[in-house]
């Protein structure tokens, strides 16, 4: 963290948006590699195939980044997705184990998470003079919230907030 955090801060504040978009795309592709495992792609070839599909999705998003209809549609779809997931998770009473083998629904979920995230960060970074600071603020907010939740839960947590979802 002592090496990575200063590098991320420097990249967000100093790199032009086009270069930062490449950095964020590489991070998204690494996330895609992990998401491939979550989606049940056990072999390197199938995980690489998922990463390739993600890379193509990011490339299409890059080509359409200046089209307001596309970015609006994608970000509204993403917001609707997250609202739907939140609603569904509040209704869970128990979670079934994942079935073995590839799950295209889970793979699609990965695309719905990673591509809009990349688009939002790139659009936010290039949104004006304060864009880089806004992205940095967002990242710091997420880091602090995650760290605070972890340490508060470790220190004072007696029972899990969502034991069915997060065993």
Coordinates of C-alpha atoms in Angstrom, one line a residue:
X1 CA 0.0 0.0 0.0
X2 CA 2.8 2.4 0.8
X3 CA 4.1 2.0 -2.8
X4 CA 0.8 1.5 -4.7
X5 CA -1.2 4.4 -3.2
X6 CA 1.3 7.1 -4.1
X7 CA 1.5 5.6 -7.6
X8 CA -2.3 5.7 -8.0
X9 CA -2.4 9.3 -6.6
X10 CA 0.3 10.4 -9.0
X11 CA -1.4 8.7 -12.0
X12 CA -4.8 10.2 -11.2
X13 CA -3.4 13.7 -10.7
X14 CA -0.6 13.8 -13.3
X15 CA -1.6 11.6 -16.3
X16 CA -3.7 12.8 -19.1
X17 CA -7.1 11.1 -19.3
X18 CA -6.1 9.0 -22.3
X19 CA -3.2 7.4 -20.4
X20 CA -5.1 7.0 -17.2
X21 CA -7.9 5.3 -19.2
X22 CA -5.3 2.7 -20.3
X23 CA -4.2 2.2 -16.7
X24 CA -7.7 1.8 -15.5
X25 CA -8.4 -0.6 -18.5
X26 CA -5.4 -2.7 -17.4
X27 CA -6.8 -2.8 -13.8
X28 CA -10.2 -3.7 -15.2
X29 CA -8.7 -6.6 -17.2
X30 CA -6.9 -7.9 -14.1
X31 CA -10.3 -7.7 -12.4
X32 CA -11.7 -9.6 -15.4
X33 CA -9.2 -12.4 -14.9
X34 CA -10.4 -12.8 -11.3
X35 CA -14.0 -12.5 -12.4
X36 CA -13.4 -15.3 -14.8
X37 CA -12.7 -17.5 -11.8
X38 CA -15.9 -16.3 -10.1
X39 CA -17.7 -17.2 -13.2
X40 CA -16.5 -20.8 -13.1
X41 CA -13.9 -20.6 -15.9
X42 CA -11.3 -22.9 -14.5
X43 CA -8.7 -23.1 -17.3
X44 CA -6.4 -20.4 -18.3
X45 CA -7.8 -20.5 -21.9
X46 CA -11.4 -19.9 -20.8
X47 CA -10.4 -17.1 -18.4
X48 CA -8.3 -15.5 -21.1
X49 CA -11.3 -15.8 -23.4
X50 CA -13.4 -13.9 -20.8
X51 CA -10.7 -11.2 -20.5
X52 CA -10.7 -10.9 -24.3
X53 CA -14.4 -10.3 -24.4
X54 CA -14.0 -7.7 -21.6
X55 CA -11.1 -6.1 -23.6
X56 CA -13.4 -5.9 -26.6
X57 CA -16.1 -4.4 -24.5
X58 CA -13.7 -1.8 -23.1
X59 CA -12.5 -1.0 -26.7
X60 CA -16.1 -0.5 -27.9
X61 CA -16.8 1.7 -24.9
X62 CA -13.7 3.7 -25.7
X63 CA -14.8 4.2 -29.3
X64 CA -18.2 5.4 -28.1
X65 CA -17.0 7.4 -25.2
X66 CA -17.8 10.7 -26.9
X67 CA -21.4 9.6 -27.8
X68 CA -23.7 11.0 -25.1
X69 CA -26.4 8.5 -25.9
X70 CA -24.1 5.6 -25.3
X71 CA -22.6 6.8 -22.0
X72 CA -25.9 7.8 -20.7
X73 CA -27.5 4.5 -21.7
X74 CA -24.6 2.5 -20.2
X75 CA -24.5 4.5 -16.9
X76 CA -28.3 4.3 -16.5
X77 CA -28.2 0.6 -17.2
X78 CA -25.5 0.2 -14.6
X79 CA -27.5 2.2 -12.0
X80 CA -30.6 0.1 -12.7
X81 CA -28.4 -3.0 -12.3
X82 CA -27.1 -2.0 -8.9
X83 CA -30.5 -1.0 -7.7
X84 CA -31.9 -4.3 -8.8
X85 CA -29.0 -6.2 -7.2
X86 CA -29.5 -4.3 -4.0
X87 CA -33.2 -5.1 -3.9
X88 CA -32.6 -8.8 -4.7
X89 CA -29.9 -9.1 -2.0
X90 CA -32.4 -7.7 0.6
X91 CA -34.7 -10.6 -0.2
X92 CA -32.2 -13.5 0.1
X93 CA -33.0 -15.9 2.8
X94 CA -30.3 -18.4 1.8
X95 CA -27.7 -18.8 -0.8
X96 CA -27.2 -21.9 -2.8
X97 CA -23.7 -23.1 -3.7
X98 CA -22.6 -22.2 -7.2
X99 CA -23.0 -24.9 -9.7
X100 CA -19.7 -26.2 -11.1
X101 CA -18.6 -25.1 -14.5
X102 CA -18.9 -21.9 -16.4
X103 CA -21.8 -19.6 -15.7
X104 CA -22.5 -17.1 -18.4
X105 CA -24.9 -15.1 -16.2
X106 CA -22.1 -14.5 -13.7
X107 CA -19.7 -13.6 -16.6
X108 CA -22.3 -11.1 -17.9
X109 CA -22.5 -9.6 -14.4
X110 CA -18.8 -9.0 -14.6
X111 CA -19.1 -7.1 -17.8
X112 CA -22.0 -5.1 -16.3
X113 CA -19.7 -4.2 -13.4
X114 CA -16.4 -3.6 -15.0
X115 CA -17.2 -1.8 -18.2
X116 CA -19.5 0.9 -16.7
X117 CA -17.0 1.4 -13.9
X118 CA -14.2 2.1 -16.4
X119 CA -16.5 4.5 -18.4
X120 CA -17.5 6.4 -15.3
X121 CA -14.0 6.9 -14.1
X122 CA -12.7 8.0 -17.5
X123 CA -15.7 10.4 -17.9
X124 CA -15.2 11.8 -14.4
X125 CA -11.5 12.3 -14.9
X126 CA -12.0 14.3 -18.1
X127 CA -15.0 16.2 -16.8
X128 CA -13.1 19.4 -16.3
X129 CA -10.3 21.0 -14.4
X130 CA -11.5 19.4 -11.1
X131 CA -12.0 16.0 -12.8
X132 CA -8.8 14.4 -11.5
X133 CA -9.4 15.7 -8.0
X134 CA -12.9 14.3 -8.1
X135 CA -11.6 10.9 -9.1
X136 CA -9.0 11.0 -6.4
X137 CA -11.7 12.1 -3.8
X138 CA -13.8 9.1 -4.9
X139 CA -11.0 6.7 -4.6
X140 CA -10.0 8.0 -1.2
X141 CA -13.6 7.8 -0.1
X142 CA -13.8 4.2 -1.1
X143 CA -10.5 3.3 0.5
X144 CA -11.5 5.0 3.8
X145 CA -15.0 3.5 3.8
X146 CA -13.7 0.0 3.2
X147 CA -10.9 0.3 5.7
X148 CA -13.1 1.8 8.3
X149 CA -15.8 -0.9 7.8
X150 CA -13.2 -3.6 8.1
X151 CA -11.6 -2.2 11.3
X152 CA -14.9 -1.3 12.9
X153 CA -16.3 -4.7 12.2
X154 CA -13.1 -6.4 13.5
X155 CA -13.1 -4.3 16.6
X156 CA -16.8 -3.9 17.6
X157 CA -18.7 -6.3 15.3
X158 CA -20.6 -8.9 17.3
X159 CA -22.8 -10.2 14.5
X160 CA -22.7 -9.9 10.7
X161 CA -24.9 -7.4 9.1
X162 CA -25.7 -9.7 6.2
X163 CA -24.8 -13.2 7.2
X164 CA -26.6 -14.9 4.3
X165 CA -24.8 -12.7 1.7
X166 CA -21.3 -12.5 3.3
X167 CA -20.6 -15.7 5.3

